[in-house]
mmCIF file of C-alpha atoms in Angstrom:
data_model
loop_
_atom_site.group_PDB
_atom_site.id
_atom_site.type_symbol
_atom_site.label_atom_id
_atom_site.label_comp_id
_atom_site.label_asym_id
_atom_site.label_seq_id
_atom_site.Cartn_x
_atom_site.Cartn_y
_atom_site.Cartn_z
ATOM 1 C CA MET X 1 1.537 -6.534 -16.482
ATOM 2 C CA PHE X 2 5.041 -7.333 -15.076
ATOM 3 C CA VAL X 3 7.989 -6.447 -17.115
ATOM 4 C CA PRO X 4 11.530 -7.386 -15.214
ATOM 5 C CA CYS X 5 14.481 -5.253 -15.596
ATOM 6 C CA ASP X 6 18.085 -6.116 -15.878
ATOM 7 C CA ARG X 7 19.242 -5.347 -12.514
ATOM 8 C CA GLY X 8 16.703 -7.667 -10.955
ATOM 9 C CA GLY X 9 18.066 -10.706 -13.040
ATOM 10 C CA GLY X 10 15.833 -10.738 -15.733
ATOM 11 C CA SER X 11 13.091 -13.342 -16.002
ATOM 12 C CA ALA X 12 14.078 -14.909 -12.764
ATOM 13 C CA SER X 13 13.050 -11.827 -10.803
ATOM 14 C CA SER X 14 9.197 -12.679 -11.603
ATOM 15 C CA ASP X 15 9.411 -15.853 -9.343
ATOM 16 C CA PHE X 16 7.425 -14.614 -6.267
ATOM 17 C CA LYS X 17 5.983 -17.766 -5.133
ATOM 18 C CA GLY X 18 5.064 -17.687 -1.498
ATOM 19 C CA PHE X 19 5.948 -13.889 -1.379
ATOM 20 C CA THR X 20 3.826 -11.355 0.373
ATOM 21 C CA LEU X 21 2.951 -8.555 -2.115
ATOM 22 C CA LEU X 22 2.731 -5.041 -0.517
ATOM 23 C CA VAL X 23 0.720 -2.535 -2.526
ATOM 24 C CA PRO X 24 -0.526 1.128 -1.985
ATOM 25 C CA ALA X 25 -3.898 2.391 -2.725
ATOM 26 C CA VAL X 26 -3.744 5.815 -4.227
ATOM 27 C CA SER X 27 -6.075 7.307 -1.475
ATOM 28 C CA VAL X 28 -6.532 10.284 0.765
ATOM 29 C CA GLY X 29 -3.269 11.960 1.733
ATOM 30 C CA ASN X 30 -1.398 9.364 -0.363
ATOM 31 C CA VAL X 31 -0.354 7.698 2.970
ATOM 32 C CA GLY X 32 -0.233 4.356 1.535
ATOM 33 C CA GLN X 33 2.341 5.464 -0.939
ATOM 34 C CA LEU X 34 4.280 7.434 1.538
ATOM 35 C CA ALA X 35 4.399 4.258 3.975
ATOM 36 C CA THR X 36 5.446 2.282 0.981
ATOM 37 C CA ASP X 37 8.366 4.421 0.211
ATOM 38 C CA LEU X 38 9.535 3.936 3.949
ATOM 39 C CA VAL X 39 9.576 0.122 3.422
ATOM 40 C CA ILE X 40 11.502 0.324 0.130
ATOM 41 C CA SER X 41 14.090 2.660 1.396
ATOM 42 C CA THR X 42 14.598 1.371 4.808
ATOM 43 C CA LEU X 43 14.931 -2.302 3.585
ATOM 44 C CA ASN X 44 17.061 -1.146 0.670
ATOM 45 C CA MET X 45 14.749 -3.311 -1.603
ATOM 46 C CA THR X 46 16.026 -3.898 -5.161
ATOM 47 C CA LYS X 47 14.031 -2.803 -8.137
ATOM 48 C CA VAL X 48 13.255 -5.767 -10.201
ATOM 49 C CA GLY X 49 10.789 -4.721 -12.699
ATOM 50 C CA TYR X 50 7.864 -2.201 -13.835
ATOM 51 C CA PHE X 51 4.068 -2.739 -13.702
ATOM 52 C CA TYR X 52 3.019 -1.911 -17.344
ATOM 53 C CA THR X 53 -0.470 -0.651 -17.333
ATOM 54 C CA ASP X 54 -2.559 2.110 -19.278
ATOM 55 C CA CYS X 55 -4.879 2.630 -16.058
ATOM 56 C CA LEU X 56 -2.324 5.121 -14.510
ATOM 57 C CA VAL X 57 -1.298 8.671 -15.613
ATOM 58 C CA PRO X 58 2.101 8.249 -17.206
ATOM 59 C CA MET X 59 5.048 9.784 -15.263
ATOM 60 C CA VAL X 60 8.655 9.731 -15.113
ATOM 61 C CA GLY X 61 11.184 11.128 -12.767
ATOM 62 C CA ASN X 62 14.586 10.645 -11.146
ATOM 63 C CA ASN X 63 15.447 7.897 -8.703
ATOM 64 C CA PRO X 64 13.077 8.442 -5.528
ATOM 65 C CA TYR X 65 15.437 6.611 -3.304
ATOM 66 C CA ALA X 66 18.772 8.048 -4.555
ATOM 67 C CA THR X 67 21.738 7.729 -2.044
ATOM 68 C CA ALA X 68 24.502 9.222 -4.017
ATOM 69 C CA GLU X 69 25.073 11.369 -7.214
ATOM 70 C CA GLU X 70 25.693 8.397 -9.247
ATOM 71 C CA ASN X 71 22.239 6.641 -8.758
ATOM 72 C CA SER X 72 20.192 10.039 -8.515
ATOM 73 C CA MET X 73 19.898 10.153 -12.331
ATOM 74 C CA GLU X 74 18.189 6.770 -12.786
ATOM 75 C CA LEU X 75 14.612 7.026 -14.072
ATOM 76 C CA SER X 76 11.480 5.758 -12.349
ATOM 77 C CA ILE X 77 8.052 5.474 -13.751
ATOM 78 C CA ASN X 78 4.371 5.375 -12.383
ATOM 79 C CA ALA X 79 4.297 1.805 -11.284
ATOM 80 C CA GLU X 80 7.566 -0.211 -10.197
ATOM 81 C CA VAL X 81 8.157 -3.572 -8.421
ATOM 82 C CA TYR X 82 10.909 -4.075 -5.592
ATOM 83 C CA SER X 83 11.953 -7.184 -4.159
ATOM 84 C CA LEU X 84 13.707 -8.609 -1.028
ATOM 85 C CA PRO X 85 13.785 -12.469 -1.280
ATOM 86 C CA SER X 86 15.325 -12.741 2.369
ATOM 87 C CA LYS X 87 12.303 -11.492 3.740
ATOM 88 C CA LYS X 88 9.893 -13.123 1.032
ATOM 89 C CA LEU X 89 8.636 -9.342 0.231
ATOM 90 C CA VAL X 90 7.548 -7.945 -3.093
ATOM 91 C CA VAL X 91 6.317 -4.131 -3.352
ATOM 92 C CA LEU X 92 4.453 -2.649 -6.048
ATOM 93 C CA GLN X 93 4.960 1.119 -5.670
ATOM 94 C CA ILE X 94 2.244 3.165 -7.483
ATOM 95 C CA ARG X 95 3.257 6.736 -7.941
ATOM 96 C CA SER X 96 0.626 8.544 -10.144
ATOM 97 C CA PRO X 97 -3.157 8.613 -9.939
ATOM 98 C CA PHE X 98 -5.760 6.561 -11.962
ATOM 99 C CA ILE X 99 -7.305 7.359 -15.316
ATOM 100 C CA LYS X 100 -10.994 7.921 -15.153
ATOM 101 C CA ASN X 101 -13.007 4.547 -15.128
ATOM 102 C CA LYS X 102 -9.687 2.617 -15.045
ATOM 103 C CA TYR X 103 -10.016 1.250 -11.546
ATOM 104 C CA ARG X 104 -11.659 -2.057 -12.287
ATOM 105 C CA PRO X 105 -9.309 -3.046 -15.337
ATOM 106 C CA PHE X 106 -6.236 -2.281 -13.185
ATOM 107 C CA CYS X 107 -7.835 -4.421 -10.276
ATOM 108 C CA GLN X 108 -8.351 -7.109 -12.584
ATOM 109 C CA THR X 109 -4.883 -7.014 -14.090
ATOM 110 C CA LEU X 110 -3.371 -6.804 -10.545
ATOM 111 C CA LEU X 111 -5.285 -9.737 -9.147
ATOM 112 C CA SER X 112 -4.349 -11.789 -12.351
ATOM 113 C CA TRP X 113 -0.553 -11.184 -11.704
ATOM 114 C CA VAL X 114 -0.972 -12.201 -8.097
ATOM 115 C CA LYS X 115 -2.203 -15.517 -9.292
ATOM 116 C CA SER X 116 0.199 -15.828 -11.974
ATOM 117 C CA CYS X 117 3.077 -15.291 -9.785
ATOM 118 C CA LYS X 118 1.821 -17.171 -6.793
ATOM 119 C CA CYS X 119 2.012 -14.748 -4.213
ATOM 120 C CA ALA X 120 1.001 -16.006 -0.949
ATOM 121 C CA ARG X 121 -0.830 -13.080 0.190
ATOM 122 C CA VAL X 122 -1.318 -9.354 -0.682
ATOM 123 C CA VAL X 123 -1.312 -6.276 2.081
ATOM 124 C CA LEU X 124 -2.897 -3.002 0.693
ATOM 125 C CA LEU X 125 -1.979 -0.026 2.359
ATOM 126 C CA SER X 126 -4.748 2.664 2.458
ATOM 127 C CA SER X 127 -6.390 5.638 4.184
ATOM 128 C CA SER X 128 -9.940 7.046 4.508
ATOM 129 C CA HIS X 129 -11.364 10.478 5.072
ATOM 130 C CA ALA X 130 -11.325 11.218 8.932
ATOM 131 C CA TYR X 131 -14.239 13.512 8.577
ATOM 132 C CA GLN X 132 -16.488 10.944 7.199
ATOM 133 C CA ARG X 133 -16.174 8.496 9.955
ATOM 134 C CA ASP X 134 -19.499 7.484 11.893
ATOM 135 C CA ASP X 135 -19.750 7.605 15.761
ATOM 136 C CA GLU X 136 -18.420 4.340 16.406
ATOM 137 C CA GLN X 137 -15.233 5.066 14.103
ATOM 138 C CA LEU X 138 -14.534 7.853 16.377
ATOM 139 C CA LEU X 139 -13.678 5.957 19.126
ATOM 140 C CA GLY X 140 -10.142 4.329 19.829
ATOM 141 C CA THR X 141 -7.380 4.114 17.271
ATOM 142 C CA PRO X 142 -7.488 5.755 13.728
ATOM 143 C CA LEU X 143 -5.996 2.714 12.319
ATOM 144 C CA ARG X 144 -8.100 -0.124 10.859
ATOM 145 C CA TYR X 145 -7.782 -3.696 9.217
ATOM 146 C CA LEU X 146 -9.725 -5.808 6.936
ATOM 147 C CA LEU X 147 -9.176 -9.464 5.970
ATOM 148 C CA THR X 148 -10.441 -11.714 3.216
ATOM 149 C CA PRO X 149 -12.125 -14.800 4.289
ATOM 150 C CA ASP X 150 -9.250 -16.982 3.180
ATOM 151 C CA LEU X 151 -6.760 -14.871 4.976
ATOM 152 C CA GLU X 152 -8.968 -14.780 8.047
ATOM 153 C CA LYS X 153 -8.411 -18.458 8.486
ATOM 154 C CA ALA X 154 -4.790 -17.953 8.693
ATOM 155 C CA VAL X 155 -4.047 -14.769 10.663
ATOM 156 C CA GLY X 156 -7.493 -13.852 12.222
ATOM 157 C CA GLY X 157 -6.195 -15.076 15.521
ATOM 158 C CA LEU X 158 -3.115 -13.024 15.421
ATOM 159 C CA MET X 159 -4.932 -9.832 14.794
ATOM 160 C CA GLN X 160 -7.127 -10.565 17.920
ATOM 161 C CA GLU X 161 -3.826 -10.862 19.828
ATOM 162 C CA LEU X 162 -2.490 -7.707 18.488
ATOM 163 C CA ASN X 163 -5.710 -5.854 19.552
ATOM 164 C CA TRP X 164 -6.228 -4.621 16.284
ATOM 165 C CA LYS X 165 -9.533 -2.961 15.309
ATOM 166 C CA GLU X 166 -11.480 -4.395 12.187
ATOM 167 C CA MET X 167 -12.914 -1.739 10.056
ATOM 168 C CA GLU X 168 -16.567 -1.228 10.867
ATOM 169 C CA LYS X 169 -19.366 -1.535 8.468
ATOM 170 C CA VAL X 170 -21.698 1.387 8.459
ATOM 171 C CA ALA X 171 -25.291 1.999 7.867
ATOM 172 C CA ALA X 172 -26.486 1.687 4.057
ATOM 173 C CA TYR X 173 -29.232 4.477 4.494
ATOM 174 C CA PRO X 174 -28.389 6.486 7.581
ATOM 175 C CA GLY X 175 -31.512 7.609 9.468
ATOM 176 C CA ILE X 176 -33.630 5.529 7.157
ATOM 177 C CA ASN X 177 -32.564 2.029 7.776
ATOM 178 C CA ASP X 178 -29.609 1.589 10.259
ATOM 179 C CA THR X 179 -29.733 -2.310 10.324
ATOM 180 C CA GLU X 180 -28.465 -2.789 6.790
ATOM 181 C CA LYS X 181 -24.686 -2.329 6.829
ATOM 182 C CA VAL X 182 -22.122 -1.917 4.127
ATOM 183 C CA LEU X 183 -18.391 -1.540 3.762
ATOM 184 C CA HIS X 184 -17.647 2.233 3.259
ATOM 185 C CA ILE X 185 -14.194 3.490 2.687
ATOM 186 C CA PRO X 186 -14.591 7.259 1.642
ATOM 187 C CA GLY X 187 -11.405 8.546 0.041
ATOM 188 C CA GLY X 188 -9.754 5.133 -0.166
ATOM 189 C CA GLY X 189 -9.589 4.770 -4.022
ATOM 190 C CA ILE X 190 -9.352 1.169 -5.259
ATOM 191 C CA THR X 191 -9.265 -0.187 -1.563
ATOM 192 C CA LYS X 192 -13.041 -1.425 -1.679
ATOM 193 C CA LEU X 193 -13.164 -2.672 -5.102
ATOM 194 C CA LEU X 194 -9.758 -4.508 -4.698
ATOM 195 C CA PHE X 195 -10.777 -6.050 -1.364
ATOM 196 C CA THR X 196 -14.108 -7.155 -2.636
ATOM 197 C CA GLU X 197 -12.538 -8.824 -5.765
ATOM 198 C CA SER X 198 -10.171 -10.434 -3.678
ATOM 199 C CA CYS X 199 -12.769 -11.968 -1.479
ATOM 200 C CA SER X 200 -14.839 -13.147 -4.605
ATOM 201 C CA LYS X 201 -11.723 -14.778 -6.251
ATOM 202 C CA GLY X 202 -10.335 -16.558 -3.043
ATOM 203 C CA ILE X 203 -7.078 -14.423 -2.857
ATOM 204 C CA GLN X 204 -5.687 -13.986 0.481
ATOM 205 C CA MET X 205 -5.541 -10.013 0.974
ATOM 206 C CA ALA X 206 -5.424 -7.723 4.193
ATOM 207 C CA VAL X 207 -6.261 -4.130 4.056
ATOM 208 C CA LEU X 208 -4.325 -1.780 6.519
ATOM 209 C CA LEU X 209 -5.683 1.685 6.705
ATOM 210 C CA LYS X 210 -5.725 5.001 8.672
ATOM 211 C CA PHE X 211 -8.366 7.526 8.881
ATOM 212 C CA CYS X 212 -6.624 11.075 8.100
ATOM 213 C CA SER X 213 -7.014 14.395 6.381
ATOM 214 C CA GLU X 214 -5.151 16.021 3.392
ATOM 215 C CA GLY X 215 -2.090 18.008 4.777
ATOM 216 C CA ASP X 216 1.310 16.942 5.870
ATOM 217 C CA ASN X 217 0.581 13.236 6.022
ATOM 218 C CA ILE X 218 4.160 12.231 6.899
ATOM 219 C CA PRO X 219 3.115 11.324 10.497
ATOM 220 C CA ASP X 220 0.188 9.446 9.246
ATOM 221 C CA ALA X 221 2.653 7.344 6.889
ATOM 222 C CA PHE X 222 4.989 6.653 10.124
ATOM 223 C CA ALA X 223 1.737 5.369 12.143
ATOM 224 C CA LEU X 224 0.535 3.075 9.149
ATOM 225 C CA VAL X 225 4.002 1.598 8.543
ATOM 226 C CA ASN X 226 4.356 1.030 12.161
ATOM 227 C CA TYR X 227 1.074 -0.909 12.288
ATOM 228 C CA LEU X 228 2.260 -2.915 9.298
ATOM 229 C CA ASN X 229 5.477 -3.809 11.332
ATOM 230 C CA GLU X 230 3.413 -4.926 14.330
ATOM 231 C CA TRP X 231 2.357 -7.600 12.188
ATOM 232 C CA LEU X 232 5.060 -8.538 9.602
ATOM 233 C CA GLN X 233 8.014 -7.391 11.857
ATOM 234 C CA LEU X 234 9.792 -6.213 8.632
ATOM 235 C CA VAL X 235 12.402 -4.226 10.956
ATOM 236 C CA LYS X 236 13.131 -5.646 14.567
ATOM 237 C CA SER X 237 12.308 -3.257 17.316
ATOM 238 C CA GLU X 238 10.720 -3.501 20.816
ATOM 239 C CA VAL X 239 9.005 -0.161 20.270
ATOM 240 C CA ASN X 240 7.774 1.180 17.001
ATOM 241 C CA THR X 241 8.958 4.730 16.427
ATOM 242 C CA SER X 242 9.711 6.893 13.394
ATOM 243 C CA SER X 243 13.501 6.658 13.913
ATOM 244 C CA GLN X 244 13.947 3.121 12.819
ATOM 245 C CA TRP X 245 12.688 3.858 9.131
ATOM 246 C CA LYS X 246 14.825 5.478 6.572
ATOM 247 C CA ILE X 247 13.334 8.498 5.090
ATOM 248 C CA PRO X 248 14.026 8.487 1.382
ATOM 249 C CA SER X 249 15.690 11.428 -0.392
ATOM 250 C CA SER X 250 12.807 12.406 -2.471
ATOM 251 C CA TRP X 251 10.733 13.390 0.638
ATOM 252 C CA ARG X 252 12.697 16.631 0.455
ATOM 253 C CA LEU X 253 10.596 17.668 -2.512
ATOM 254 C CA LEU X 254 7.190 16.875 -0.823
ATOM 255 C CA PHE X 255 6.318 20.567 -0.068
ATOM 256 C CA GLY X 256 7.697 22.240 -3.249
ATOM 257 C CA ASN X 257 11.192 22.400 -2.730
ATOM 258 C CA GLY X 258 13.569 23.468 -5.800
ATOM 259 C CA LEU X 259 14.078 20.732 -8.309
ATOM 260 C CA PRO X 260 17.028 18.524 -7.927
ATOM 261 C CA PRO X 261 20.283 19.668 -10.170
ATOM 262 C CA ALA X 262 20.258 15.963 -11.288
ATOM 263 C CA LEU X 263 17.404 16.636 -13.647
ATOM 264 C CA PHE X 264 18.949 19.220 -15.792
#
């Protein structure tokens, strides 16, 4: 569960009433996590705590958003919480994969925290395998959204104004029974489980996802964060471009560059 750190102001940092919680799914191409990096780095969000859980692979590293040598040696772990009160935004960044059979306990813990800290809504950034799209999903934009019934009442009209495309349901038994449709998000990690649990618990959640393939997923991350920005207007811009986002220093290591000297 949430553990505040001193820099965020102690226990006061756990007051997120009315905030929007942004969370990445650990999904194909790590697109949600990369997009979340761009949000944290661009908005210069303050780390206010950690999300303690035994559902993620343990990890530790140096500060992924270092701007100078002085703060490059700060340590980061597998799940950290960042906040920007001026925009009523809180971000849970996840940096490691899930331990086998731990999806459900993590979702339950996360949604319990959402209710306890009284977040207004949750936005899950995700991705799905491009090669597993059906014929309908091959048409138009590779970006999709999902809304729980409780959030649909509040922002469903806005999504229509933005001309966004809702994630299609696909045939449960292709070629055998094409009338029975189900939600299918291959490569989406916890996305489907977290969304369906939010629906049943009455939590306002939006899923924003992009169809993609493994590889250099930086362009996918920019596309997803621009998609998010169309709705939440985190940065002001008439036209969404990659230049409006600040690339974090840790991205220099995405493709196997040498380890930073500060680690030694």
